[in-house]
N, CA and C atoms as an extended XYZ file, in Angstrom:
504
Properties=species:S:1:pos:R:3:atomname:S:1:resname:S:1:resid:I:1 pbc="F F F"
N        47.792      -45.640       -8.528 N   MET     1
C        48.781      -44.903       -7.785 CA  MET     1
C        50.150      -45.128       -8.456 C   MET     1
N        50.901      -44.079       -8.542 N   VAL     2
C        52.243      -44.125       -9.139 CA  VAL     2
C        53.237      -43.649       -8.092 C   VAL     2
N        54.317      -44.376       -7.932 N   LEU     3
C        55.364      -44.017       -7.001 CA  LEU     3
C        56.387      -43.160       -7.750 C   LEU     3
N        56.694      -41.977       -7.207 N   THR     4
C        57.653      -41.098       -7.874 CA  THR     4
C        58.745      -40.667       -6.914 C   THR     4
N        59.901      -40.379       -7.478 N   PHE     5
C        61.042      -39.859       -6.724 CA  PHE     5
C        61.556      -38.634       -7.459 C   PHE     5
N        61.957      -37.613       -6.714 N   ASP     6
C        62.473      -36.391       -7.320 CA  ASP     6
C        63.955      -36.189       -7.060 C   ASP     6
N        64.576      -35.427       -7.914 N   ASP     7
C        65.929      -34.888       -7.775 CA  ASP     7
C        67.044      -35.766       -8.316 C   ASP     7
N        66.872      -37.067       -8.414 N   GLY     8
C        67.931      -37.913       -8.979 CA  GLY     8
C        69.106      -38.110       -8.042 C   GLY     8
N        68.831      -38.333       -6.786 N   ARG     9
C        69.911      -38.560       -5.805 CA  ARG     9
C        70.486      -39.966       -5.920 C   ARG     9
N        71.721      -40.130       -5.507 N   ALA    10
C        72.414      -41.421       -5.576 CA  ALA    10
C        71.642      -42.499       -4.805 C   ALA    10
N        70.957      -42.117       -3.744 N   THR    11
C        70.196      -43.097       -2.956 CA  THR    11
C        69.031      -43.715       -3.750 C   THR    11
N        68.624      -43.051       -4.810 N   ASP    12
C        67.597      -43.641       -5.666 CA  ASP    12
C        68.110      -44.950       -6.255 C   ASP    12
N        69.387      -44.984       -6.603 N   TYR    13
C        70.012      -46.176       -7.155 CA  TYR    13
C        70.453      -47.136       -6.052 C   TYR    13
N        71.055      -46.585       -5.018 N   GLU    14
C        71.643      -47.404       -3.961 CA  GLU    14
C        70.602      -48.063       -3.059 C   GLU    14
N        69.503      -47.367       -2.791 N   VAL    15
C        68.512      -47.863       -1.843 CA  VAL    15
C        67.177      -48.216       -2.531 C   VAL    15
N        66.600      -47.237       -3.193 N   ALA    16
C        65.252      -47.437       -3.756 CA  ALA    16
C        65.216      -48.467       -4.872 C   ALA    16
N        66.150      -48.400       -5.790 N   PHE    17
C        66.135      -49.296       -6.956 CA  PHE    17
C        66.161      -50.781       -6.550 C   PHE    17
N        67.092      -51.224       -5.665 N   PRO    18
C        67.058      -52.633       -5.267 CA  PRO    18
C        65.746      -53.029       -4.564 C   PRO    18
N        65.206      -52.131       -3.753 N   LEU    19
C        63.947      -52.437       -3.051 CA  LEU    19
C        62.793      -52.541       -4.051 C   LEU    19
N        62.766      -51.669       -5.019 N   LEU    20
C        61.714      -51.721       -6.039 CA  LEU    20
C        61.812      -53.026       -6.833 C   LEU    20
N        63.035      -53.386       -7.231 N   LEU    21
C        63.205      -54.642       -7.972 CA  LEU    21
C        62.755      -55.841       -7.146 C   LEU    21
N        63.148      -55.872       -5.886 N   ALA    22
C        62.780      -56.982       -4.995 CA  ALA    22
C        61.270      -57.092       -4.828 C   ALA    22
N        60.597      -55.956       -4.838 N   ALA    23
C        59.141      -55.937       -4.669 CA  ALA    23
C        58.395      -56.102       -5.998 C   ALA    23
N        59.137      -56.138       -7.107 N   GLY    24
C        58.486      -56.237       -8.406 CA  GLY    24
C        57.731      -54.971       -8.757 C   GLY    24
N        58.171      -53.845       -8.192 N   ALA    25
C        57.495      -52.554       -8.397 CA  ALA    25
C        58.252      -51.670       -9.386 C   ALA    25
N        57.563      -50.725       -9.908 N   ARG    26
C        58.146      -49.746      -10.829 CA  ARG    26
C        57.923      -48.347      -10.246 C   ARG    26
N        58.745      -47.410      -10.688 N   ALA    27
C        58.593      -46.024      -10.222 CA  ALA    27
C        59.001      -45.071      -11.332 C   ALA    27
N        58.558      -43.840      -11.182 N   GLU    28
C        58.927      -42.746      -12.055 CA  GLU    28
C        59.966      -41.905      -11.310 C   GLU    28
N        61.102      -41.638      -11.923 N   PHE    29
C        62.151      -40.826      -11.340 CA  PHE    29
C        62.237      -39.511      -12.099 C   PHE    29
N        61.949      -38.417      -11.396 N   PHE    30
C        62.018      -37.059      -11.967 CA  PHE    30
C        63.391      -36.504      -11.626 C   PHE    30
N        64.203      -36.297      -12.644 N   ILE    31
C        65.603      -35.921      -12.411 CA  ILE    31
C        65.931      -34.520      -12.926 C   ILE    31
N        66.849      -33.872      -12.198 N   ASN    32
C        67.420      -32.601      -12.630 CA  ASN    32
C        68.692      -32.960      -13.419 C   ASN    32
N        68.712      -32.669      -14.700 N   THR    33
C        69.825      -33.129      -15.526 CA  THR    33
C        71.129      -32.378      -15.232 C   THR    33
N        71.075      -31.199      -14.624 N   ALA    34
C        72.303      -30.464      -14.317 CA  ALA    34
C        73.124      -31.153      -13.220 C   ALA    34
N        72.481      -31.971      -12.387 N   THR    35
C        73.192      -32.583      -11.268 CA  THR    35
C        73.708      -33.982      -11.577 C   THR    35
N        73.325      -34.542      -12.715 N   ILE    36
C        73.770      -35.880      -13.065 CA  ILE    36
C        75.291      -35.908      -13.161 C   ILE    36
N        75.881      -36.936      -12.568 N   GLU    37
C        77.318      -37.162      -12.496 CA  GLU    37
C        78.001      -36.384      -11.367 C   GLU    37
N        77.243      -35.558      -10.649 N   ARG    38
C        77.818      -34.865       -9.492 CA  ARG    38
C        77.765      -35.790       -8.267 C   ARG    38
N        78.670      -35.542       -7.325 N   ALA    39
C        78.699      -36.326       -6.093 CA  ALA    39
C        77.325      -36.287       -5.412 C   ALA    39
N        76.838      -37.446       -5.013 N   GLY    40
C        75.564      -37.542       -4.325 CA  GLY    40
C        74.356      -37.671       -5.244 C   GLY    40
N        74.614      -37.678       -6.553 N   TYR    41
C        73.523      -37.771       -7.524 CA  TYR    41
C        73.757      -38.945       -8.469 C   TYR    41
N        72.721      -39.302       -9.208 N   LEU    42
C        72.804      -40.394      -10.158 CA  LEU    42
C        73.843      -40.107      -11.259 C   LEU    42
N        74.344      -41.205      -11.835 N   THR    43
C        75.172      -41.094      -13.026 CA  THR    43
C        74.335      -41.553      -14.213 C   THR    43
N        74.788      -41.244      -15.410 N   TRP    44
C        74.046      -41.686      -16.583 CA  TRP    44
C        74.039      -43.198      -16.662 C   TRP    44
N        75.126      -43.857      -16.297 N   SER    45
C        75.134      -45.327      -16.372 CA  SER    45
C        74.125      -45.933      -15.379 C   SER    45
N        73.974      -45.346      -14.207 N   GLN    46
C        72.986      -45.807      -13.245 CA  GLN    46
C        71.585      -45.611      -13.803 C   GLN    46
N        71.346      -44.466      -14.395 N   ILE    47
C        70.040      -44.154      -14.968 CA  ILE    47
C        69.674      -45.162      -16.048 C   ILE    47
N        70.626      -45.452      -16.940 N   VAL    48
C        70.376      -46.420      -18.011 CA  VAL    48
C        70.101      -47.792      -17.419 C   VAL    48
N        70.873      -48.199      -16.408 N   GLU    49
C        70.641      -49.497      -15.764 CA  GLU    49
C        69.255      -49.553      -15.123 C   GLU    49
N        68.876      -48.508      -14.455 N   MET    50
C        67.555      -48.449      -13.817 CA  MET    50
C        66.446      -48.496      -14.861 C   MET    50
N        66.660      -47.786      -15.962 N   HIS    51
C        65.675      -47.800      -17.045 CA  HIS    51
C        65.522      -49.225      -17.606 C   HIS    51
N        66.639      -49.885      -17.816 N   ARG    52
C        66.585      -51.275      -18.308 CA  ARG    52
C        65.896      -52.200      -17.294 C   ARG    52
N        65.945      -51.818      -16.022 N   GLY    53
C        65.277      -52.577      -14.968 CA  GLY    53
C        63.813      -52.236      -14.820 C   GLY    53
N        63.284      -51.394      -15.716 N   GLY    54
C        61.869      -51.084      -15.709 CA  GLY    54
C        61.461      -49.763      -15.121 C   GLY    54
N        62.438      -48.951      -14.696 N   MET    55
C        62.117      -47.643      -14.119 CA  MET    55
C        61.984      -46.625      -15.240 C   MET    55
N        61.201      -45.602      -14.974 N   SER    56
C        60.971      -44.549      -15.960 CA  SER    56
C        61.633      -43.257      -15.489 C   SER    56
N        62.154      -42.505      -16.434 N   PHE    57
C        62.791      -41.224      -16.108 CA  PHE    57
C        62.107      -40.096      -16.832 C   PHE    57
N        61.794      -39.072      -16.025 N   GLN    58
C        61.090      -37.895      -16.505 CA  GLN    58
C        61.837      -36.664      -16.029 C   GLN    58
N        61.359      -35.506      -16.395 N   SER    59
C        62.079      -34.250      -16.129 CA  SER    59
C        61.645      -33.586      -14.821 C   SER    59
N        62.627      -33.074      -14.123 N   HIS    60
C        62.418      -32.219      -12.946 CA  HIS    60
C        63.102      -30.879      -13.239 C   HIS    60
N        63.159      -30.535      -14.535 N   ALA    61
C        63.828      -29.363      -15.096 CA  ALA    61
C        65.344      -29.621      -15.145 C   ALA    61
N        66.062      -28.738      -15.786 N   HIS    62
C        67.517      -28.920      -15.881 CA  HIS    62
C        68.159      -28.616      -14.529 C   HIS    62
N        67.925      -27.431      -14.014 N   ASP    63
C        68.394      -27.045      -12.686 CA  ASP    63
C        67.187      -27.101      -11.751 C   ASP    63
N        67.430      -27.186      -10.494 N   HIS    64
C        66.326      -27.225       -9.519 CA  HIS    64
C        66.010      -25.778       -9.137 C   HIS    64
N        65.313      -25.090      -10.032 N   VAL    65
C        64.995      -23.674       -9.821 CA  VAL    65
C        63.490      -23.472       -9.848 C   VAL    65
N        63.036      -22.381       -9.251 N   LEU    66
C        61.638      -22.004       -9.353 CA  LEU    66
C        61.326      -21.633      -10.786 C   LEU    66
N        60.358      -22.303      -11.356 N   LEU    67
C        60.017      -22.027      -12.763 CA  LEU    67
C        59.106      -20.823      -12.939 C   LEU    67
N        58.085      -20.633      -12.077 N   PRO    68
C        57.239      -19.450      -12.260 CA  PRO    68
C        58.077      -18.170      -12.133 C   PRO    68
N        57.855      -17.264      -13.036 N   GLY    69
C        58.562      -15.982      -13.006 CA  GLY    69
C        59.870      -15.967      -13.777 C   GLY    69
N        60.341      -17.129      -14.249 N   LEU    70
C        61.546      -17.130      -15.079 CA  LEU    70
C        61.276      -16.443      -16.398 C   LEU    70
N        62.214      -15.698      -16.923 N   PRO    71
C        62.034      -15.123      -18.263 CA  PRO    71
C        61.797      -16.267      -19.266 C   PRO    71
N        61.027      -15.988      -20.280 N   GLU    72
C        60.620      -16.991      -21.284 CA  GLU    72
C        61.810      -17.809      -21.801 C   GLU    72
N        62.892      -17.151      -22.175 N   ARG    73
C        64.046      -17.855      -22.730 CA  ARG    73
C        64.637      -18.846      -21.741 C   ARG    73
N        64.765      -18.427      -20.484 N   LEU    74
C        65.325      -19.321      -19.462 CA  LEU    74
C        64.379      -20.484      -19.122 C   LEU    74
N        63.091      -20.196      -19.093 N   LEU    75
C        62.108      -21.241      -18.825 CA  LEU    75
C        62.161      -22.303      -19.921 C   LEU    75
N        62.164      -21.888      -21.160 N   ARG    76
C        62.230      -22.826      -22.286 CA  ARG    76
C        63.519      -23.647      -22.218 C   ARG    76
N        64.624      -22.988      -21.889 N   ASN    77
C        65.894      -23.696      -21.786 CA  ASN    77
C        65.844      -24.768      -20.695 C   ASN    77
N        65.279      -24.430      -19.525 N   GLU    78
C        65.161      -25.389      -18.433 CA  GLU    78
C        64.375      -26.632      -18.876 C   GLU    78
N        63.287      -26.418      -19.569 N   LEU    79
C        62.397      -27.512      -19.954 CA  LEU    79
C        62.921      -28.312      -21.153 C   LEU    79
N        63.429      -27.603      -22.153 N   GLU    80
C        63.926      -28.273      -23.357 CA  GLU    80
C        65.222      -29.027      -23.101 C   GLU    80
N        66.140      -28.435      -22.337 N   THR    81
C        67.428      -29.080      -22.081 CA  THR    81
C        67.229      -30.405      -21.338 C   THR    81
N        66.457      -30.390      -20.279 N   SER    82
C        66.219      -31.591      -19.506 CA  SER    82
C        65.575      -32.666      -20.364 C   SER    82
N        64.541      -32.312      -21.084 N   LYS    83
C        63.813      -33.275      -21.917 CA  LYS    83
C        64.749      -33.903      -22.953 C   LYS    83
N        65.509      -33.090      -23.614 N   ARG    84
C        66.413      -33.571      -24.675 CA  ARG    84
C        67.508      -34.475      -24.118 C   ARG    84
N        68.141      -34.054      -23.008 N   LEU    85
C        69.210      -34.859      -22.435 CA  LEU    85
C        68.719      -36.247      -22.006 C   LEU    85
N        67.578      -36.293      -21.330 N   ILE    86
C        67.049      -37.594      -20.883 CA  ILE    86
C        66.684      -38.453      -22.083 C   ILE    86
N        66.009      -37.874      -23.057 N   GLU    87
C        65.612      -38.631      -24.246 CA  GLU    87
C        66.847      -39.183      -24.991 C   GLU    87
N        67.871      -38.340      -25.131 N   ASP    88
C        69.078      -38.756      -25.850 CA  ASP    88
C        69.815      -39.884      -25.119 C   ASP    88
N        69.911      -39.794      -23.799 N   ARG    89
C        70.676      -40.772      -23.024 CA  ARG    89
C        69.905      -42.053      -22.731 C   ARG    89
N        68.596      -41.935      -22.509 N   VAL    90
C        67.791      -43.115      -22.143 CA  VAL    90
C        67.174      -43.765      -23.385 C   VAL    90
N        66.984      -42.957      -24.427 N   GLY    91
C        66.426      -43.499      -25.666 CA  GLY    91
C        64.924      -43.680      -25.610 C   GLY    91
N        64.286      -42.894      -24.777 N   ARG    92
C        62.833      -42.993      -24.639 CA  ARG    92
C        62.272      -41.582      -24.417 C   ARG    92
N        61.055      -41.347      -24.898 N   GLY    93
C        60.427      -40.045      -24.765 CA  GLY    93
C        60.182      -39.636      -23.314 C   GLY    93
N        60.270      -38.342      -23.079 N   VAL    94
C        59.982      -37.772      -21.775 CA  VAL    94
C        58.673      -37.000      -21.912 C   VAL    94
N        57.643      -37.436      -21.196 N   ASP    95
C        56.319      -36.870      -21.355 CA  ASP    95
C        55.861      -36.024      -20.180 C   ASP    95
N        56.549      -36.132      -19.036 N   PHE    96
C        56.107      -35.443      -17.825 CA  PHE    96
C        57.194      -34.592      -17.218 C   PHE    96
N        56.790      -33.469      -16.697 N   LEU    97
C        57.655      -32.562      -15.948 CA  LEU    97
C        57.098      -32.467      -14.532 C   LEU    97
N        57.947      -32.665      -13.543 N   ALA    98
C        57.565      -32.402      -12.149 CA  ALA    98
C        58.195      -31.062      -11.800 C   ALA    98
N        57.375      -30.082      -11.557 N   ALA    99
C        57.890      -28.733      -11.276 CA  ALA    99
C        58.689      -28.749       -9.974 C   ALA    99
N        59.922      -28.216       -9.990 N   PRO   100
C        60.684      -28.138       -8.737 CA  PRO   100
C        59.877      -27.423       -7.648 C   PRO   100
N        59.930      -27.939       -6.444 N   TYR   101
C        59.194      -27.430       -5.287 CA  TYR   101
C        57.670      -27.597       -5.454 C   TYR   101
N        57.237      -28.240       -6.552 N   GLY   102
C        55.820      -28.411       -6.807 CA  GLY   102
C        55.127      -27.139       -7.236 C   GLY   102
N        55.905      -26.090       -7.522 N   LEU   103
C        55.318      -24.784       -7.837 CA  LEU   103
C        55.256      -24.557       -9.351 C   LEU   103
N        54.110      -24.137       -9.789 N   LEU   104
C        53.939      -23.818      -11.199 CA  LEU   104
C        52.804      -22.826      -11.375 C   LEU   104
N        52.685      -22.327      -12.575 N   ASP   105
C        51.577      -21.452      -12.912 CA  ASP   105
C        51.135      -21.782      -14.333 C   ASP   105
N        50.131      -21.082      -14.807 N   ARG   106
C        49.597      -21.377      -16.151 CA  ARG   106
C        50.655      -21.213      -17.234 C   ARG   106
N        51.524      -20.220      -17.055 N   HIS   107
C        52.573      -19.976      -18.056 CA  HIS   107
C        53.540      -21.164      -18.135 C   HIS   107
N        53.956      -21.698      -16.993 N   VAL   108
C        54.854      -22.848      -16.968 CA  VAL   108
C        54.176      -24.027      -17.653 C   VAL   108
N        52.910      -24.278      -17.328 N   VAL   109
C        52.178      -25.384      -17.934 CA  VAL   109
C        52.086      -25.185      -19.445 C   VAL   109
N        51.788      -23.964      -19.881 N   GLY   110
C        51.677      -23.689      -21.316 CA  GLY   110
C        52.975      -23.906      -22.061 C   GLY   110
N        54.076      -23.411      -21.509 N   VAL   111
C        55.383      -23.604      -22.154 CA  VAL   111
C        55.770      -25.079      -22.153 C   VAL   111
N        55.505      -25.766      -21.060 N   ALA   112
C        55.803      -27.206      -20.990 CA  ALA   112
C        55.061      -27.956      -22.092 C   ALA   112
N        53.811      -27.627      -22.266 N   ARG   113
C        53.030      -28.283      -23.329 CA  ARG   113
C        53.599      -27.932      -24.728 C   ARG   113
N        53.997      -26.680      -24.906 N   GLU   114
C        54.555      -26.254      -26.194 CA  GLU   114
C        55.842      -27.007      -26.555 C   GLU   114
N        56.671      -27.302      -25.557 N   VAL   115
C        57.948      -27.960      -25.840 CA  VAL   115
C        57.822      -29.496      -25.849 C   VAL   115
N        56.603      -30.013      -25.623 N   GLY   116
C        56.375      -31.419      -25.826 CA  GLY   116
C        56.020      -32.278      -24.624 C   GLY   116
N        55.831      -31.683      -23.451 N   TYR   117
C        55.392      -32.468      -22.303 CA  TYR   117
C        53.896      -32.676      -22.388 C   TYR   117
N        53.425      -33.862      -22.012 N   GLN   118
C        51.981      -34.136      -22.001 CA  GLN   118
C        51.321      -33.506      -20.791 C   GLN   118
N        52.044      -33.490      -19.677 N   ALA   119
C        51.462      -32.939      -18.445 CA  ALA   119
C        52.576      -32.500      -17.499 C   ALA   119
N        52.172      -31.696      -16.514 N   VAL   120
C        53.086      -31.208      -15.498 CA  VAL   120
C        52.567      -31.672      -14.136 C   VAL   120
N        53.473      -32.202      -13.331 N   CYS   121
C        53.120      -32.704      -11.996 CA  CYS   121
C        53.371      -31.631      -10.965 C   CYS   121
N        52.453      -31.517      -10.004 N   SER   122
C        52.563      -30.527       -8.958 CA  SER   122
C        52.270      -31.179       -7.620 C   SER   122
N        52.740      -30.558       -6.561 N   SER   123
C        52.429      -31.032       -5.217 CA  SER   123
C        51.368      -30.146       -4.569 C   SER   123
N        50.818      -29.268       -5.321 N   LEU   124
C        49.790      -28.343       -4.809 CA  LEU   124
C        48.400      -28.881       -5.118 C   LEU   124
N        47.422      -28.350       -4.435 N   SER   125
C        46.028      -28.813       -4.621 CA  SER   125
C        45.401      -28.140       -5.811 C   SER   125
N        45.914      -28.434       -6.982 N   TRP   126
C        45.321      -27.914       -8.211 CA  TRP   126
C        44.141      -28.801       -8.567 C   TRP   126
N        43.126      -28.231       -9.166 N   PRO   127
C        42.059      -29.098       -9.665 CA  PRO   127
C        42.604      -29.925      -10.825 C   PRO   127
N        42.503      -31.228      -10.752 N   ALA   128
C        43.028      -32.095      -11.794 CA  ALA   128
C        41.898      -32.873      -12.417 C   ALA   128
N        42.022      -33.098      -13.708 N   ARG   129
C        41.056      -33.888      -14.451 CA  ARG   129
C        41.776      -34.975      -15.212 C   ARG   129
N        41.153      -36.146      -15.375 N   PRO   130
C        41.787      -37.187      -16.191 CA  PRO   130
C        42.133      -36.647      -17.559 C   PRO   130
N        43.362      -36.870      -17.996 N   GLY   131
C        43.816      -36.378      -19.304 CA  GLY   131
C        44.168      -34.899      -19.294 C   GLY   131
N        44.105      -34.235      -18.151 N   GLY   132
C        44.425      -32.826      -18.068 CA  GLY   132
C        45.921      -32.566      -18.110 C   GLY   132
N        46.267      -31.284      -18.120 N   ALA   133
C        47.674      -30.879      -18.227 CA  ALA   133
C        48.392      -30.874      -16.886 C   ALA   133
N        47.661      -31.030      -15.770 N   ILE   134
C        48.274      -31.010      -14.435 CA  ILE   134
C        47.955      -32.317      -13.727 C   ILE   134
N        48.986      -32.907      -13.153 N   VAL   135
C        48.837      -34.146      -12.375 CA  VAL   135
C        49.226      -33.838      -10.941 C   VAL   135
N        48.327      -34.101      -10.009 N   ASN   136
C        48.604      -33.856       -8.597 CA  ASN   136
C        49.451      -35.006       -8.033 C   ASN   136
N        50.337      -34.639       -7.109 N   ARG   137
C        51.128      -35.652       -6.404 CA  ARG   137
C        51.074      -35.326       -4.916 C   ARG   137
N        51.304      -36.337       -4.112 N   VAL   138
C        51.342      -36.180       -2.662 CA  VAL   138
C        52.780      -36.415       -2.230 C   VAL   138
N        53.338      -35.479       -1.502 N   ALA   139
C        54.747      -35.584       -1.087 CA  ALA   139
C        54.885      -36.425        0.176 C   ALA   139
N        55.862      -37.315        0.176 N   VAL   140
C        56.237      -38.097        1.349 CA  VAL   140
C        57.694      -37.784        1.614 C   VAL   140
N        57.977      -37.327        2.822 N   TYR   141
C        59.329      -36.939        3.184 CA  TYR   141
C        59.921      -37.891        4.202 C   TYR   141
N        61.192      -37.732        4.482 N   ARG   142
C        61.889      -38.559        5.467 CA  ARG   142
C        61.186      -38.527        6.822 C   ARG   142
N        60.602      -37.386        7.190 N   ASP   143
C        59.965      -37.281        8.500 CA  ASP   143
C        58.458      -37.546        8.475 C   ASP   143
N        57.947      -38.042        7.352 N   THR   144
C        56.536      -38.423        7.281 CA  THR   144
C        56.301      -39.613        8.224 C   THR   144
N        55.354      -39.460        9.120 N   THR   145
C        55.076      -40.524       10.087 CA  THR   145
C        54.381      -41.699        9.411 C   THR   145
N        54.445      -42.852       10.063 N   ALA   146
C        53.757      -44.039        9.559 CA  ALA   146
C        52.249      -43.799        9.494 C   ALA   146
N        51.716      -43.109       10.503 N   ALA   147
C        50.285      -42.816       10.519 CA  ALA   147
C        49.898      -41.901        9.348 C   ALA   147
N        50.715      -40.901        9.092 N   ARG   148
C        50.429      -39.988        7.978 CA  ARG   148
C        50.528      -40.738        6.661 C   ARG   148
N        51.521      -41.598        6.521 N   PHE   149
C        51.691      -42.378        5.301 CA  PHE   149
C        50.482      -43.290        5.078 C   PHE   149
N        50.002      -43.916        6.147 N   ALA   150
C        48.800      -44.772        6.042 CA  ALA   150
C        47.605      -43.924        5.574 C   ALA   150
N        47.503      -42.690        6.081 N   GLY   151
C        46.438      -41.807        5.647 CA  GLY   151
C        46.540      -41.467        4.179 C   GLY   151
N        47.765      -41.252        3.715 N   ILE   152
C        47.995      -40.957        2.302 CA  ILE   152
C        47.534      -42.140        1.460 C   ILE   152
N        47.957      -43.344        1.860 N   LEU   153
C        47.566      -44.534        1.105 CA  LEU   153
C        46.056      -44.748        1.125 C   LEU   153
N        45.426      -44.332        2.217 N   GLY   154
C        43.967      -44.413        2.324 CA  GLY   154
C        43.254      -43.234        1.705 C   GLY   154
N        44.043      -42.363        1.076 N   ARG   155
C        43.518      -41.152        0.402 CA  ARG   155
C        42.773      -40.253        1.358 C   ARG   155
N        43.278      -40.152        2.585 N   GLN   156
C        42.682      -39.264        3.578 CA  GLN   156
C        43.607      -38.076        3.782 C   GLN   156
N        43.192      -36.892        3.378 N   PRO   157
C        44.060      -35.722        3.541 CA  PRO   157
C        44.306      -35.427        5.008 C   PRO   157
N        45.449      -34.821        5.264 N   SER   158
C        45.771      -34.461        6.633 CA  SER   158
C        44.919      -33.259        7.044 C   SER   158
N        44.753      -33.013        8.350 N   PRO   159
C        43.984      -31.856        8.800 CA  PRO   159
C        44.536      -30.551        8.279 C   PRO   159
N        45.875      -30.473        8.113 N   THR   160
C        46.468      -29.234        7.577 CA  THR   160
C        46.080      -29.031        6.149 C   THR   160
N        45.991      -30.113        5.409 N   CYS   161
C        45.632      -30.019        4.000 CA  CYS   161
C        44.215      -29.459        3.886 C   CYS   161
N        43.282      -29.977        4.670 N   ARG   162
C        41.897      -29.509        4.597 CA  ARG   162
C        41.792      -28.033        4.963 C   ARG   162
N        42.580      -27.626        5.988 N   ALA   163
C        42.486      -26.255        6.446 CA  ALA   163
C        43.164      -25.250        5.497 C   ALA   163
N        44.289      -25.655        4.934 N   SER   164
C        45.074      -24.687        4.157 CA  SER   164
C        44.881      -24.804        2.654 C   SER   164
N        44.369      -25.936        2.206 N   ARG   165
C        44.295      -26.240        0.795 CA  ARG   165
C        45.691      -26.259        0.175 C   ARG   165
N        46.698      -26.436        1.002 N   GLY   166
C        48.078      -26.527        0.562 CA  GLY   166
C        48.417      -27.961        0.178 C   GLY   166
N        49.721      -28.269        0.063 N   PRO   167
C        50.111      -29.631       -0.317 CA  PRO   167
C        49.528      -30.653        0.663 C   PRO   167
N        49.046      -31.735        0.114 N   CYS   168
C        48.393      -32.769        0.929 CA  CYS   168
C        49.232      -34.025        0.921 C   CYS   168
């Protein structure tokens, strides 16, 4: 199991990072590079400090936009810009893209692979295979109940997930 955080919010540094360090845990942070240094979001110095503390930084695209349906040039720019900025600032390769809103299609996955990502993470019930191009994730939100969270940890899908085949 891998713990991930999306969007690069300031609370990742202020709240999650100290808790992760205290627990001796590591996490993957998927960041939107367009929001870095903006109010309420991570700064580059915080990102570098977190990286030195054992956290990993990956791409959540440059802007937080829907990737499916973007014209080819804009899609490539979203994926390449984010990857390059993180690699340049952190000094480590970026291998994973978490699609904003968890939405992607075959074209997004193909372009992501072409520009150098090993895999794309989604929150949808895509069929996933070890070593495949798509990695499934389970979303936990502020309003996720303790019972639901326990079910997630026990790998028990919610009744809505079984019925809709939507995000689990």
